[in-house]
CSV table of C-alpha atoms in Angstrom, one decimal:
chain,number,residue,atom,x,y,z
A,197,MET,CA,0.0,0.0,0.0
A,198,ALA,CA,1.3,3.4,-0.9
A,199,LYS,CA,1.9,5.9,1.9
A,200,THR,CA,3.1,9.5,1.7
A,201,THR,CA,5.6,11.4,3.9
A,202,LEU,CA,6.0,15.2,4.1
A,203,ASN,CA,9.2,17.0,4.8
A,204,GLN,CA,10.2,20.6,5.3
A,205,ALA,CA,13.4,22.1,6.5
A,206,ASN,CA,13.5,25.0,8.9
A,207,PHE,CA,16.3,27.6,9.3
A,208,SER,CA,17.3,30.1,11.8
A,209,GLY,CA,20.3,32.5,12.0
A,210,ASP,CA,21.6,36.0,11.8
A,211,TYR,CA,21.3,37.9,8.5
A,212,GLY,CA,23.3,40.8,7.1
A,213,ALA,CA,25.7,43.3,8.6
A,214,GLU,CA,23.4,44.1,11.5
A,215,ALA,CA,23.0,40.4,12.3
A,216,VAL,CA,19.2,40.4,12.4
A,217,PRO,CA,17.9,37.2,13.7
A,218,ILE,CA,15.7,35.5,11.1
A,219,THR,CA,13.9,32.2,10.6
A,220,PHE,CA,12.6,30.7,7.3
A,221,ALA,CA,11.5,27.5,5.9
A,222,SER,CA,12.1,25.5,2.7
A,223,ASN,CA,9.3,24.3,0.4
A,224,GLU,CA,7.5,21.2,1.4
A,225,VAL,CA,8.2,18.0,-0.4
A,226,THR,CA,5.8,15.1,-0.5
A,227,THR,CA,7.2,11.6,-1.3
A,228,THR,CA,5.1,8.5,-2.0
A,229,ILE,CA,6.4,5.4,-0.3
A,230,VAL,CA,5.7,2.1,-2.0
A,231,THR,CA,6.7,-1.0,-0.1
A,232,GLY,CA,6.9,-4.4,-1.6
A,233,LEU,CA,7.6,-3.5,-5.2
A,234,THR,CA,11.0,-4.3,-6.4
A,235,ALA,CA,12.9,-4.8,-9.7
A,236,THR,CA,16.1,-6.8,-10.1
A,237,LEU,CA,18.3,-6.6,-13.2
A,238,SER,CA,20.9,-9.3,-13.9
A,239,ALA,CA,23.1,-10.5,-16.8
A,240,ASN,CA,23.8,-14.1,-17.9
A,241,LYS,CA,27.6,-13.4,-18.1
A,242,ARG,CA,30.0,-11.8,-15.6
A,243,TYR,CA,32.8,-11.7,-18.2
A,244,TRP,CA,31.6,-11.2,-21.8
A,245,VAL,CA,33.9,-12.6,-24.3
A,246,ASP,CA,31.6,-13.4,-27.3
A,247,GLY,CA,28.1,-14.1,-28.3
A,248,ALA,CA,25.0,-12.3,-27.1
A,249,LEU,CA,24.5,-10.9,-23.6
A,250,THR,CA,21.1,-11.6,-22.1
A,251,TYR,CA,19.6,-9.2,-19.6
A,252,THR,CA,16.9,-10.3,-17.3
A,253,VAL,CA,14.6,-7.9,-15.4
A,254,THR,CA,12.4,-9.4,-12.7
A,255,VAL,CA,9.6,-7.2,-11.2
A,256,THR,CA,8.2,-8.6,-8.0
A,257,ASN,CA,5.0,-7.3,-6.4
A,258,ASN,CA,4.4,-7.9,-2.7
A,259,SER,CA,2.8,-4.6,-2.1
A,260,GLY,CA,-0.8,-5.6,-1.5
A,261,GLU,CA,-2.0,-3.8,-4.7
A,262,THR,CA,-1.7,-4.4,-8.4
A,263,TYR,CA,1.0,-2.7,-10.3
A,264,SER,CA,-0.5,-1.5,-13.6
A,265,LYS,CA,0.6,0.5,-16.7
A,266,GLY,CA,4.2,-0.2,-15.9
A,267,VAL,CA,7.0,0.7,-18.4
A,268,LEU,CA,10.4,-0.7,-18.1
A,269,ALA,CA,12.9,1.9,-19.7
A,270,ASP,CA,16.5,0.9,-20.2
A,271,ALA,CA,19.1,3.2,-21.8
A,272,LEU,CA,21.7,1.0,-23.4
A,273,ASP,CA,25.3,2.0,-23.8
A,274,THR,CA,25.3,2.2,-27.6
A,275,ALA,CA,29.1,2.9,-27.7
A,276,ASN,CA,29.6,-0.7,-26.6
A,277,VAL,CA,26.4,-2.7,-27.4
A,278,GLN,CA,23.5,-2.9,-29.8
A,279,PHE,CA,20.1,-4.2,-29.2
A,280,ASP,CA,19.5,-7.6,-30.7
A,281,THR,CA,16.4,-7.2,-32.8
A,282,ASP,CA,16.4,-10.9,-33.7
A,283,TYR,CA,16.0,-11.9,-30.1
A,284,ALA,CA,13.8,-8.8,-29.3
A,285,VAL,CA,12.0,-8.9,-26.0
A,286,GLU,CA,10.4,-11.7,-24.1
A,287,ILE,CA,8.0,-11.3,-21.1
A,288,ASP,CA,7.7,-14.4,-19.0
A,289,GLY,CA,9.3,-16.5,-21.8
A,290,ALA,CA,7.0,-15.4,-24.6
A,291,LYS,CA,8.0,-13.0,-27.4
A,292,THR,CA,6.3,-9.6,-27.2
A,293,SER,CA,5.9,-6.8,-29.7
A,294,ASP,CA,4.9,-4.4,-27.0
A,295,TYR,CA,8.1,-2.4,-26.9
A,296,THR,CA,10.0,0.2,-28.7
A,297,TYR,CA,13.8,0.7,-29.3
A,298,SER,CA,15.1,4.1,-30.5
A,299,GLY,CA,18.3,6.0,-30.0
A,300,GLY,CA,19.6,3.4,-27.4
A,301,LEU,CA,16.4,3.5,-25.3
A,302,LEU,CA,14.5,0.3,-24.9
A,303,SER,CA,10.9,0.8,-23.5
A,304,VAL,CA,8.8,-2.3,-22.7
A,305,ASN,CA,5.2,-2.0,-21.7
A,306,LEU,CA,4.6,-4.3,-18.9
A,307,PRO,CA,1.5,-6.4,-18.2
A,308,ASP,CA,-0.3,-5.8,-14.8
A,309,VAL,CA,1.6,-7.4,-11.9
A,310,ALA,CA,-0.8,-8.6,-9.4
A,311,ASP,CA,0.1,-8.7,-5.7
A,312,GLY,CA,2.1,-11.8,-4.9
A,313,THR,CA,3.4,-12.3,-8.5
A,314,THR,CA,6.4,-11.6,-10.6
A,315,VAL,CA,7.0,-10.6,-14.3
A,316,THR,CA,10.2,-11.4,-16.0
A,317,VAL,CA,11.5,-9.5,-19.0
A,318,THR,CA,14.5,-10.7,-21.1
A,319,PHE,CA,16.4,-9.0,-24.0
A,320,GLN,CA,19.7,-9.5,-25.5
A,321,VAL,CA,22.6,-7.2,-26.7
A,322,THR,CA,25.6,-7.9,-28.9
A,323,GLN,CA,29.0,-6.2,-28.8
A,324,VAL,CA,29.6,-3.3,-31.3
């Protein structure tokens, strides 16, 4: 379940040549806290000599709510790798066409991730 937290910083001190005591506050910042929603990125090789490198991203939802309309965005280092369009993208082991790749940015539209479930996305890159 998402919760919010509010934070504001307060200041006090002396101001100017006459050392006038002043107090003031920063703006307020509200942050949404989501517990139980995690993503883990891994690669199938620690040392990459040849062949394709497979990335796996696992989204795990133990938040008590459904995670919907999720988008995975991964900026690939195009100086060293290129996206493997033949392998493309798989979600939970099945090929998907629900992604875009442009200018080094891979964007994958995720299916809904219900509470207590995971979604796994895989894609490959090759060396430039």
